[in-house]
Coordinates of C-alpha atoms in Angstrom, one line a residue:
M1 CA 109.8 92.2 137.5
P2 CA 113.5 93.0 137.8
K3 CA 116.0 94.6 135.4
I4 CA 119.7 94.8 135.5
Q5 CA 122.2 96.9 133.6
V6 CA 124.6 94.9 131.5
N7 CA 126.7 95.9 128.5
G8 CA 125.2 99.4 128.5
I9 CA 121.5 98.3 128.4
D10 CA 118.7 97.5 130.8
L11 CA 118.0 93.8 130.6
F12 CA 114.6 92.5 131.8
F13 CA 114.5 89.0 133.3
D14 CA 112.2 86.8 135.3
I15 CA 112.9 83.8 137.6
Q16 CA 110.3 81.3 138.7
G17 CA 110.5 77.9 140.4
T18 CA 113.3 76.0 142.3
G19 CA 115.8 73.3 141.3
E20 CA 118.6 73.3 138.7
P21 CA 118.7 76.5 136.7
L22 CA 117.2 76.4 133.3
L23 CA 117.6 79.4 131.0
L24 CA 115.0 80.1 128.2
I25 CA 116.0 82.3 125.3
A26 CA 113.3 83.5 122.8
G27 CA 113.7 84.2 119.1
F28 CA 113.3 87.1 116.7
A29 CA 110.6 89.7 117.7
C30 CA 109.7 87.6 120.7
D31 CA 110.2 88.4 124.4
S32 CA 110.2 86.1 127.4
S33 CA 106.4 85.7 127.3
Y34 CA 106.8 83.5 124.3
W35 CA 107.6 80.6 126.7
S36 CA 104.4 81.0 128.7
A37 CA 102.7 77.9 127.5
V38 CA 105.5 75.6 128.8
M39 CA 106.3 77.5 132.0
A40 CA 103.8 75.7 134.2
S41 CA 105.4 72.4 133.5
L42 CA 109.0 73.5 133.7
V43 CA 108.8 75.4 137.0
K44 CA 107.7 72.3 138.8
Q45 CA 111.2 70.9 138.7
Y46 CA 113.5 73.8 137.6
Q47 CA 114.5 77.3 138.5
V48 CA 113.4 78.8 135.2
I49 CA 115.1 82.0 134.1
R50 CA 113.7 84.0 131.1
L51 CA 115.0 87.3 129.6
D52 CA 114.0 89.8 127.0
N53 CA 116.8 90.0 124.5
R54 CA 118.0 93.5 123.5
G55 CA 115.5 95.1 121.1
V56 CA 112.3 93.6 122.5
G57 CA 110.0 93.4 125.4
Q58 CA 111.0 95.4 128.5
S59 CA 114.7 95.4 127.7
S60 CA 116.5 98.3 126.1
A61 CA 116.3 98.7 122.3
P62 CA 119.3 100.8 121.3
D63 CA 119.2 102.1 117.7
H64 CA 122.5 100.7 116.5
P65 CA 123.6 97.3 115.1
Y66 CA 123.2 94.2 117.2
T67 CA 125.1 90.9 116.9
V68 CA 124.1 87.4 118.1
K69 CA 127.5 87.3 120.0
Q70 CA 126.6 90.5 121.7
M71 CA 123.2 89.1 122.8
A72 CA 125.0 86.0 124.1
A73 CA 127.3 88.3 126.1
D74 CA 124.3 90.1 127.5
T75 CA 122.9 86.7 128.6
A76 CA 126.2 85.6 130.2
A77 CA 126.4 88.9 132.1
L78 CA 122.9 88.3 133.4
L79 CA 123.9 84.9 134.7
D80 CA 126.9 86.4 136.4
A81 CA 124.8 89.1 138.0
I82 CA 122.3 86.7 139.5
G83 CA 125.0 84.3 140.6
I84 CA 124.3 81.4 138.2
T85 CA 127.5 79.5 137.5
Q86 CA 126.1 76.6 135.4
V87 CA 122.8 76.3 133.6
H88 CA 120.7 74.3 131.2
I89 CA 119.9 76.4 128.2
A90 CA 117.0 76.2 125.7
G91 CA 116.9 78.6 122.8
H92 CA 114.1 78.9 120.2
S93 CA 114.9 80.2 116.7
M94 CA 117.2 83.2 117.1
G95 CA 117.4 82.2 120.7
G96 CA 119.0 79.0 119.5
Q97 CA 121.7 81.0 117.7
I98 CA 122.3 82.9 121.0
A99 CA 122.5 79.6 122.9
Q100 CA 125.1 78.2 120.4
E101 CA 127.3 81.3 121.0
L102 CA 126.9 80.8 124.7
A103 CA 128.0 77.2 124.5
L104 CA 131.0 78.2 122.3
A105 CA 132.2 81.3 124.2
Y106 CA 131.1 80.4 127.8
S107 CA 131.2 76.6 127.8
E108 CA 131.9 76.5 131.5
K109 CA 128.4 77.9 132.2
V110 CA 126.5 75.5 130.0
Q111 CA 125.4 72.2 131.5
S112 CA 123.3 71.2 128.5
L113 CA 121.9 72.8 125.4
M114 CA 118.5 72.6 123.7
L115 CA 118.2 74.1 120.2
L116 CA 114.5 74.5 119.2
S117 CA 113.6 75.4 115.6
S118 CA 117.1 76.8 115.1
W119 CA 120.0 76.7 112.6
A120 CA 123.7 77.3 112.2
K121 CA 123.8 79.1 108.8
G122 CA 120.7 80.1 106.9
D123 CA 120.3 79.6 103.1
G124 CA 119.3 82.3 100.6
K125 CA 115.6 81.8 100.9
F126 CA 115.7 82.0 104.7
H127 CA 117.9 85.2 104.6
A128 CA 115.4 86.8 102.2
I129 CA 112.5 86.1 104.6
I130 CA 114.4 87.4 107.6
E131 CA 115.5 90.5 105.7
T132 CA 111.9 91.2 104.7
L133 CA 110.6 90.6 108.3
G134 CA 113.1 93.1 109.5
D135 CA 112.1 95.7 106.9
L136 CA 108.3 95.4 107.0
P137 CA 107.7 97.0 110.4
Q138 CA 108.8 100.3 108.9
I139 CA 105.8 100.3 106.6
L140 CA 103.1 98.1 108.2
D141 CA 101.2 98.4 111.4
I142 CA 101.2 95.5 113.9
K143 CA 98.0 93.9 112.6
L144 CA 99.2 93.8 109.0
Y145 CA 102.7 92.7 110.2
S146 CA 101.2 89.8 112.1
K147 CA 99.2 88.8 109.1
V148 CA 102.4 88.6 107.1
M149 CA 104.4 86.8 109.7
L150 CA 102.0 84.3 111.2
P151 CA 101.8 82.0 108.1
W152 CA 105.5 81.3 108.5
I153 CA 104.9 80.4 112.2
F154 CA 101.8 78.2 112.4
T155 CA 100.3 75.1 110.7
E156 CA 97.4 74.8 108.3
E157 CA 95.6 73.1 111.2
L158 CA 95.6 76.2 113.3
Y159 CA 94.6 78.3 110.3
S160 CA 91.7 76.0 109.8
T161 CA 90.5 76.6 113.4
P162 CA 87.8 79.2 113.3
G163 CA 88.9 82.5 114.9
A164 CA 92.4 81.2 116.0
I165 CA 94.5 83.5 113.9
K166 CA 92.3 86.5 114.5
Q167 CA 92.7 85.9 118.2
F168 CA 96.5 85.8 117.8
I169 CA 96.5 89.1 115.8
N170 CA 94.3 90.8 118.4
I171 CA 96.6 89.6 121.3
A172 CA 99.7 90.9 119.4
S173 CA 98.1 94.3 118.7
E174 CA 97.1 94.8 122.3
Y175 CA 100.4 93.6 123.8
P176 CA 101.8 96.3 126.2
F177 CA 105.5 95.7 125.3
L178 CA 105.5 95.7 121.5
P179 CA 109.0 95.8 120.0
T180 CA 110.2 98.9 118.3
T181 CA 110.7 99.2 114.6
H182 CA 114.4 99.7 114.9
G183 CA 114.7 96.9 117.5
L184 CA 113.2 94.4 115.0
Y185 CA 115.4 95.7 112.2
H186 CA 118.6 95.3 114.3
Q187 CA 117.6 91.8 115.5
S188 CA 116.9 90.7 111.9
R189 CA 120.4 91.9 110.8
A190 CA 122.0 90.1 113.7
I191 CA 120.4 86.9 112.4
L192 CA 121.7 87.5 108.9
N193 CA 125.2 88.1 110.1
S194 CA 125.4 85.0 112.3
D195 CA 127.1 81.8 111.3
T196 CA 128.2 79.0 113.6
L197 CA 128.6 76.2 111.1
D198 CA 132.3 75.9 111.1
R199 CA 132.4 76.0 114.9
L200 CA 129.7 73.5 115.8
T201 CA 132.3 70.7 116.4
H202 CA 133.6 72.8 119.4
I203 CA 130.3 72.5 121.3
C204 CA 131.1 69.9 124.0
C205 CA 128.0 69.8 126.2
P206 CA 125.0 67.4 125.8
T207 CA 122.8 68.8 123.1
L208 CA 119.2 68.3 122.0
V209 CA 118.0 69.6 118.6
V210 CA 114.2 69.8 118.2
V211 CA 112.3 70.8 115.1
G212 CA 108.7 70.5 113.8
K213 CA 108.2 68.5 110.6
Q214 CA 105.9 71.2 109.4
D215 CA 108.3 74.1 110.0
I216 CA 108.6 76.1 106.8
L217 CA 110.6 78.9 108.3
T218 CA 113.5 76.9 109.7
P219 CA 113.0 73.6 108.0
V220 CA 114.1 70.1 109.2
K221 CA 117.3 70.3 107.1
F222 CA 118.6 73.1 109.3
S223 CA 118.2 71.0 112.5
E224 CA 119.6 67.9 110.8
Q225 CA 122.7 70.0 110.0
L226 CA 123.0 71.1 113.6
A227 CA 122.6 67.5 114.9
Q228 CA 125.2 66.2 112.4
E229 CA 127.9 68.7 113.2
I230 CA 127.5 69.0 117.0
P231 CA 129.2 66.0 118.6
N232 CA 126.8 63.4 119.9
A233 CA 123.7 65.7 119.5
E234 CA 120.3 64.2 119.7
L235 CA 117.7 65.1 117.0
V236 CA 113.9 65.0 117.6
V237 CA 111.5 65.8 114.8
L238 CA 107.9 66.4 115.9
E239 CA 105.3 65.2 113.5
R240 CA 102.8 68.0 114.2
G241 CA 105.2 70.7 114.9
S242 CA 105.6 74.0 113.1
H243 CA 108.0 76.9 113.9
G244 CA 105.4 78.0 116.5
F245 CA 105.4 74.6 118.3
L246 CA 106.0 76.2 121.7
I247 CA 102.4 77.5 121.3
E248 CA 100.7 74.8 119.1
C249 CA 102.3 71.8 120.7
A250 CA 103.5 73.1 124.1
D251 CA 102.8 69.9 126.1
T252 CA 104.7 67.8 123.6
V253 CA 107.7 70.2 123.5
A254 CA 107.7 70.3 127.4
T255 CA 107.8 66.5 127.5
V256 CA 110.7 66.3 125.1
M257 CA 112.6 68.9 127.1
F258 CA 111.9 67.1 130.4
N259 CA 113.1 63.8 129.0
F260 CA 116.4 65.3 127.9
L261 CA 116.9 67.4 131.1
T262 CA 116.3 64.3 133.3
N263 CA 119.0 62.5 131.5
H264 CA 121.5 65.3 131.9
S265 CA 120.8 66.6 135.4
Q266 CA 123.5 66.9 138.0
N267 CA 121.6 64.5 140.3
R268 CA 121.6 61.8 137.6
R269 CA 125.2 62.2 136.7
H270 CA 126.3 62.1 140.4

């Protein structure tokens, strides 16, 4: 899998499929593999580009502060390097923050925007959770860290499925590209220092906002605020969805994404 040098780091990326370009940006502590459950559907009609944000996966994890704007600049540099001039973008969680900054600073590159389980400005409770999730890797091993983090990600339904959570913890502990402690810390602080609320009215591309009704980490009110402030944004609230709906409800999320993309493809507009 390829890497390129951008903004002083090695950035890992992956391209699959053909068609209009679609960029997928993962969230805190997650690399490009977080989109795996929806990939089979998306690559049937789109050239899907995934990347590992700085701090995770196979990209560099420099031990100094990160910003969401910086990660957006990394992503824009990747698009330039691979010759993509305009792209549909989907960002999950922190990836949605990065996607917002891309739409604001590089609007000419963004054909449409999908913000999944994301927000413009977190509240006090959310900031306390993110601060803790950034600090805990310094004192917990990956299995204990997963036990702390996963209740914020998945539904009671999954926790009631025998062996499901244990399987996720085992997968996480055996993953070959675990993020570094300092990478997680710097990503968490990038989240805490990000705020797009007073700039959302400047996002001019077609925008879809999606959230799970059962999301306790980035609750529905965050997505309602995004949809209210971004001009003409569409809001979809999934009844069964949690913050981890890309895993728990992958088919449903892929369908919602497809419906939006179909309505905003170049072929349809022309």
